[in-house]
PDB file of C-alpha atoms in Angstrom:
ATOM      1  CA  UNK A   4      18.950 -20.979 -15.540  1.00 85.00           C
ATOM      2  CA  UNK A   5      17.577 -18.825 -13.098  1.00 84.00           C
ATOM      3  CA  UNK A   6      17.469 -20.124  -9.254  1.00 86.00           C
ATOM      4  CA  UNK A   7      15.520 -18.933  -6.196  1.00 84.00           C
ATOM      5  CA  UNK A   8      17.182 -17.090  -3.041  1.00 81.00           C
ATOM      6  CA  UNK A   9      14.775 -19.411  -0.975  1.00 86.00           C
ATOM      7  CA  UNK A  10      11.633 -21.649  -1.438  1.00 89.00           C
ATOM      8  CA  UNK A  11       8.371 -19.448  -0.967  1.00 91.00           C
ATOM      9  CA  UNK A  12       6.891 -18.705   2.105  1.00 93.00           C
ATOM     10  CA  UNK A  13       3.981 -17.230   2.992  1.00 97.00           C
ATOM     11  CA  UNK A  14       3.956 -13.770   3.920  1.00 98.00           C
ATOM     12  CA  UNK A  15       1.417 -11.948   6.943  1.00 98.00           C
ATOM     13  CA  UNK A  16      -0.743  -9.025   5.421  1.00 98.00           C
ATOM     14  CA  UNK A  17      -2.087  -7.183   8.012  1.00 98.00           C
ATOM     15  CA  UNK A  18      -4.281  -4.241   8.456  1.00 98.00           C
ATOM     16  CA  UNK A  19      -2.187  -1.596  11.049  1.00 98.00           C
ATOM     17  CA  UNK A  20      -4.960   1.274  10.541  1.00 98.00           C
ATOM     18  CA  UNK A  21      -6.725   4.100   8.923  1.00 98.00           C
ATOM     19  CA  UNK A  22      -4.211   7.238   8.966  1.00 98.00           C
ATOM     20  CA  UNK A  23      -5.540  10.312   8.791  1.00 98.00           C
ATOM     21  CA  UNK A  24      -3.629  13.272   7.236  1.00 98.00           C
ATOM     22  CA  UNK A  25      -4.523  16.643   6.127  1.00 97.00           C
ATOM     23  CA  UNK A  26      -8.152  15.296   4.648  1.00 98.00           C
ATOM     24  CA  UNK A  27      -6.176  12.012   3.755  1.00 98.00           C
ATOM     25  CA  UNK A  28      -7.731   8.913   4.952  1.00 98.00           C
ATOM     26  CA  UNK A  29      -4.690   5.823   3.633  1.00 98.00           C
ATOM     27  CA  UNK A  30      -5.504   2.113   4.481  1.00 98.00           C
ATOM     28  CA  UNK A  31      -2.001   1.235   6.153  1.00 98.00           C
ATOM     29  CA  UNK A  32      -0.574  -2.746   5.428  1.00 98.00           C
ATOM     30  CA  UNK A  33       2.429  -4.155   6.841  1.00 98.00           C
ATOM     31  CA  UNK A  34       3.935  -7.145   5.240  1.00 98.00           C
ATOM     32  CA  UNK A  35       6.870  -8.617   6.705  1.00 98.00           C
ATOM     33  CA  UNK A  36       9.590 -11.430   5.857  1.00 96.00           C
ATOM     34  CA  UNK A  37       9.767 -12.565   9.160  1.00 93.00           C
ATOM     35  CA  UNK A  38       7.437 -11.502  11.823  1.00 96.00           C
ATOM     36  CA  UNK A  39       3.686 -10.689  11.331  1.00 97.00           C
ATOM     37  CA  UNK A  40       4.310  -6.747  10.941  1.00 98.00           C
ATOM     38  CA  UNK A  41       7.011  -5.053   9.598  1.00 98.00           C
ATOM     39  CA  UNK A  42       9.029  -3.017  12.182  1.00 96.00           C
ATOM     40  CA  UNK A  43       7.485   0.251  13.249  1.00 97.00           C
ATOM     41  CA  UNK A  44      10.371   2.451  12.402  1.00 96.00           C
ATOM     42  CA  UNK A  45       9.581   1.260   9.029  1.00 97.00           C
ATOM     43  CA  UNK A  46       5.623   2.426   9.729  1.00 98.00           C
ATOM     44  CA  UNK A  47       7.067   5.557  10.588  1.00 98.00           C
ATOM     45  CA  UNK A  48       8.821   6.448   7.622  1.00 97.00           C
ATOM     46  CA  UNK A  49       6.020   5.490   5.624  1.00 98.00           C
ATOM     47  CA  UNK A  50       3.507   7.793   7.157  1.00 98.00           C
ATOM     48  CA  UNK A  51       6.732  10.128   6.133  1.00 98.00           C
ATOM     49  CA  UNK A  52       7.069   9.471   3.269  1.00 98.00           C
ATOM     50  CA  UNK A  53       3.112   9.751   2.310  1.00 98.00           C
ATOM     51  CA  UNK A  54       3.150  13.161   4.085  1.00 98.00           C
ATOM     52  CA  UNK A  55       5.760  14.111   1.136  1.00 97.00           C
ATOM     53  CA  UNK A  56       3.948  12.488  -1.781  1.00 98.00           C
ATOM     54  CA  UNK A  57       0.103  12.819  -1.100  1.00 98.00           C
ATOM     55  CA  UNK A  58      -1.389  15.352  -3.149  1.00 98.00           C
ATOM     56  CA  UNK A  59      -2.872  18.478  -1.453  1.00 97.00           C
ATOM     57  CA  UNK A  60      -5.778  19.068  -1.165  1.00 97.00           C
ATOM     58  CA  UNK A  61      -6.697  15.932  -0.825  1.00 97.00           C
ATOM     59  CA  UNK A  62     -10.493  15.805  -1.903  1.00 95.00           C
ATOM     60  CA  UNK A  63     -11.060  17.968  -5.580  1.00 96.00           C
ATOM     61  CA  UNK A  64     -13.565  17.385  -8.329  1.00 94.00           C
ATOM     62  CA  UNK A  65     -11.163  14.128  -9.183  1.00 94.00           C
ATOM     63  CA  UNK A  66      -9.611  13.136  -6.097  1.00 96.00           C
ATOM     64  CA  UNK A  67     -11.733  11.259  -2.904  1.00 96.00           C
ATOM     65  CA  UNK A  68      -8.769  11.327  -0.730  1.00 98.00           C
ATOM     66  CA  UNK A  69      -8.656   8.076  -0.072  1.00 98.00           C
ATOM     67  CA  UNK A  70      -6.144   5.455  -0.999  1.00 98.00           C
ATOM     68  CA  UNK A  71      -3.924   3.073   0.888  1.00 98.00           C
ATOM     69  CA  UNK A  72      -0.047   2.516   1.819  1.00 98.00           C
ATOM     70  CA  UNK A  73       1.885  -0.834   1.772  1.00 98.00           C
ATOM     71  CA  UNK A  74       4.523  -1.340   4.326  1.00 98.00           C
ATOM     72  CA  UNK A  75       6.709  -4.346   3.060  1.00 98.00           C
ATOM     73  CA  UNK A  76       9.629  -5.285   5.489  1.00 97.00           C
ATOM     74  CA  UNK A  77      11.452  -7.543   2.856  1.00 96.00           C
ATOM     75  CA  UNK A  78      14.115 -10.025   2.890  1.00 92.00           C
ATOM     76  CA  UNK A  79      16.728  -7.857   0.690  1.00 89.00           C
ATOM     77  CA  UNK A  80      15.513  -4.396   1.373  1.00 95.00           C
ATOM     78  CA  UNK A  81      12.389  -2.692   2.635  1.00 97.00           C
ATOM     79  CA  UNK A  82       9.425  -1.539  -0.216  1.00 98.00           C
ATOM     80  CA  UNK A  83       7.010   1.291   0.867  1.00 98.00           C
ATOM     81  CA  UNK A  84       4.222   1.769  -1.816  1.00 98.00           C
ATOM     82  CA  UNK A  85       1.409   4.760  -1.467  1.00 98.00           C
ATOM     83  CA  UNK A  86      -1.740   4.702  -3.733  1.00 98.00           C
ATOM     84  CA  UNK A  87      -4.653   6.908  -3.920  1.00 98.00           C
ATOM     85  CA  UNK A  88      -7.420   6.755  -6.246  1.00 98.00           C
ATOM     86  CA  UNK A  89      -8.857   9.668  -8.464  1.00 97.00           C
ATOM     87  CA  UNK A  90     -10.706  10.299 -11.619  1.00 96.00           C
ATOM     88  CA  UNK A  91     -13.456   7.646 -10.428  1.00 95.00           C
ATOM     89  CA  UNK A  92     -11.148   4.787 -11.620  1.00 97.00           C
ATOM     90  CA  UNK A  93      -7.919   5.494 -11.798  1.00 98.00           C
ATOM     91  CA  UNK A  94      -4.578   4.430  -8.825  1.00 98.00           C
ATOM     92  CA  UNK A  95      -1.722   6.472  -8.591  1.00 98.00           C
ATOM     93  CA  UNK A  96       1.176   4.390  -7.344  1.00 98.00           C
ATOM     94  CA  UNK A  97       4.322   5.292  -5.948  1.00 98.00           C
ATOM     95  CA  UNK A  98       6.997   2.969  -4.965  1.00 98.00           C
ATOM     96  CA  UNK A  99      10.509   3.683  -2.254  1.00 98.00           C
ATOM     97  CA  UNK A 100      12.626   0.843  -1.745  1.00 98.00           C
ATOM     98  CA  UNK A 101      15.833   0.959   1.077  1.00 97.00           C
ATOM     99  CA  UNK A 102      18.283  -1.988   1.316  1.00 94.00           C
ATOM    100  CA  UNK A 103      18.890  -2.845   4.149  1.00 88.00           C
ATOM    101  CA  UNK A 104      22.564  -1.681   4.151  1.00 92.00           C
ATOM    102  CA  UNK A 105      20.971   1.808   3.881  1.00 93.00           C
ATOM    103  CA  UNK A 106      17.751   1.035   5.950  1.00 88.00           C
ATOM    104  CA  UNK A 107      17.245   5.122   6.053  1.00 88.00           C
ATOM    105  CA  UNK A 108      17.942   5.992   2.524  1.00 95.00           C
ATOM    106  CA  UNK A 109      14.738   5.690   0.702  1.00 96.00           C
ATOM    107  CA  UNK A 110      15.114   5.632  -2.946  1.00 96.00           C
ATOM    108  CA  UNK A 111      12.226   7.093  -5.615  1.00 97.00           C
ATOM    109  CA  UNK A 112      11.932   3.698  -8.241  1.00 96.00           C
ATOM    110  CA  UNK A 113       8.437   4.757  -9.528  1.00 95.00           C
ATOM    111  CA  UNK A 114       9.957   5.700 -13.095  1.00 95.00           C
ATOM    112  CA  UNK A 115      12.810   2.406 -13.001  1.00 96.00           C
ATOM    113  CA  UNK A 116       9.571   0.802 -13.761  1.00 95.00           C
ATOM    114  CA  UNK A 117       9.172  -1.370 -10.572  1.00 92.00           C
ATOM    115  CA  UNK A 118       5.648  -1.893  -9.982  1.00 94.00           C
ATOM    116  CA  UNK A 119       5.175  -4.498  -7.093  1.00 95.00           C
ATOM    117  CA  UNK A 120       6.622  -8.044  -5.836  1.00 95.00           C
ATOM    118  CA  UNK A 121       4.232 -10.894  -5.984  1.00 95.00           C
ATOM    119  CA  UNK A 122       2.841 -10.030  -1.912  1.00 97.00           C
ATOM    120  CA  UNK A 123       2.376  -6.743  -2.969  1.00 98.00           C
ATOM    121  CA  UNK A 124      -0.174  -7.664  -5.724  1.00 98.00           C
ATOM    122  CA  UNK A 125      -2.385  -9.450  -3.221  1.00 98.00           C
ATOM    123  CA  UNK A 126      -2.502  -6.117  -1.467  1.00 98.00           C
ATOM    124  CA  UNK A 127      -3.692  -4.194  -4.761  1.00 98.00           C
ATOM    125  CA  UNK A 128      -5.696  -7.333  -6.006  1.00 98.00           C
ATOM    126  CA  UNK A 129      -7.636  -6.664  -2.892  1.00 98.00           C
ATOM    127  CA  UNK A 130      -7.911  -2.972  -3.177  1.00 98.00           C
ATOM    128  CA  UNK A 131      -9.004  -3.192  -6.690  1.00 98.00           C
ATOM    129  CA  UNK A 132     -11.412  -4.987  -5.878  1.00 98.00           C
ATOM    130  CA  UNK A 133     -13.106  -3.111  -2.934  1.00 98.00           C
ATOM    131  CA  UNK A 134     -12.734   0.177  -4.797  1.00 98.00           C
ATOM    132  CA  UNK A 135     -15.229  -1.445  -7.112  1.00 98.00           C
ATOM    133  CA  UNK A 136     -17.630  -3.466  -5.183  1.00 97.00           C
ATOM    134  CA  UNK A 137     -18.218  -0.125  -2.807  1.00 97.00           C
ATOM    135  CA  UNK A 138     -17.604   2.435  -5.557  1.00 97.00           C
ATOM    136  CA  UNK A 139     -17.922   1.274  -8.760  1.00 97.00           C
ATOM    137  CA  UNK A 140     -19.895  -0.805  -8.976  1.00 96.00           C
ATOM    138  CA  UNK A 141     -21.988  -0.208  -5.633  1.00 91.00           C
ATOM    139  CA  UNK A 142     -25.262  -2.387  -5.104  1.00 91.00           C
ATOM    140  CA  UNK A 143     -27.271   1.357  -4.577  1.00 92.00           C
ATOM    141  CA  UNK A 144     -25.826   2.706  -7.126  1.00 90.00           C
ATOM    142  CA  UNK A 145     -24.300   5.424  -5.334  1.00 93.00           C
ATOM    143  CA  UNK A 146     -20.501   5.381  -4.380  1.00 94.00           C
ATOM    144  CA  UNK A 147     -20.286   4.758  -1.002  1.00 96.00           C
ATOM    145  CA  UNK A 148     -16.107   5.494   0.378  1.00 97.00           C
ATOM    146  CA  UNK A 149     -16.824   4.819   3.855  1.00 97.00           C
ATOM    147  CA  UNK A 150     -17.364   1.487   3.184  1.00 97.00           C
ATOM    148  CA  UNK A 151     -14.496   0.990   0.816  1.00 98.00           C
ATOM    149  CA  UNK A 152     -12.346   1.816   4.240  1.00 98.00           C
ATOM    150  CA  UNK A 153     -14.318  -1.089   6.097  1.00 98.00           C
ATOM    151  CA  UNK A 154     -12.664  -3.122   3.331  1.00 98.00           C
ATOM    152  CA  UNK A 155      -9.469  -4.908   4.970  1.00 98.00           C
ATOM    153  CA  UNK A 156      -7.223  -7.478   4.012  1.00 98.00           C
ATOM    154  CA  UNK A 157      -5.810  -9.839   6.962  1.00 98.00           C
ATOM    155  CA  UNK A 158      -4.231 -12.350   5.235  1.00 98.00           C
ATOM    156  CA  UNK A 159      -1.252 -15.170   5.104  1.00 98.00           C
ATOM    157  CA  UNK A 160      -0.293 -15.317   1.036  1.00 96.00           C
TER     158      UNK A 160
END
């Protein structure tokens, strides 16, 4: 039988800020463990990180350059995810993890098949979501990306 580490807790998901990077535009979320944002060395190597794995250019006939970054300061180790949409309805997602032994040592796990924990879905629940509301599926009809970046999540799940 399987047992838990812990009882759940309810996790912060803030909204840090829009980043802007050569024509990039990410939605940046910190989720922490235990304080309300994760540590800002973490936010650093994040914005790293996405400099390394965005696409360039950033805007092409498929590609809006927008997307959004999840900054998860964990109990066992530290989870950076990067997402940008393309191809109208498509996410690309790309997941580093560090334990915290090795809190510098980011490791690739998109193709070991790790997706998200359960704190990170909330995160692209919510993204999902506003990508279709303001692009979608836009009351005007027209896709409207601006407004998709109004879209933030501030939330205890």
């Amino acid at each position: 039988m399987i047992t838990l580490q812990e009882k759940y807790k309810k996790r912060p998901i803030r909204f840090l800020e829009l980043w802007e990077k050569e024509g990039w535009t990410m939605k940046l979320y910190g989720i922490s463990y235990k304080s309300e944002y994760p540590r800002k060395e973490l936010i650093s190597k994040a914005k790293e990180l996405a400099s390394k794995t965005l696409p360039s250019p950033a805007v092409t006939d498929n590609r809006y350059g927008v997307g959004f970054i999840g900054i998860h300061d964990g109990l066992g180790a530290s989870f950076i995810f990067i997402d940008w949409w393309s191809d109208e309805n498509e996410l690309n997602h790309h997941v580093y993890v560090a334990s915290h032994e090795h809190p510098d040592e980011y490791e690739y796990f998109t193709p070991k098949g790790l997706i998200a924990c359960c704190w990170d879905l909330k995160v692209l629940s919510f993204e999902r979501d506003s990508w279709v509301k303001t692009v979608l599926d836009h009351p005007s009809g027209i896709p409207n990306v601006k407004e998709y970046l109004e879209l933030q999540l501030n939330e205890n799940v």
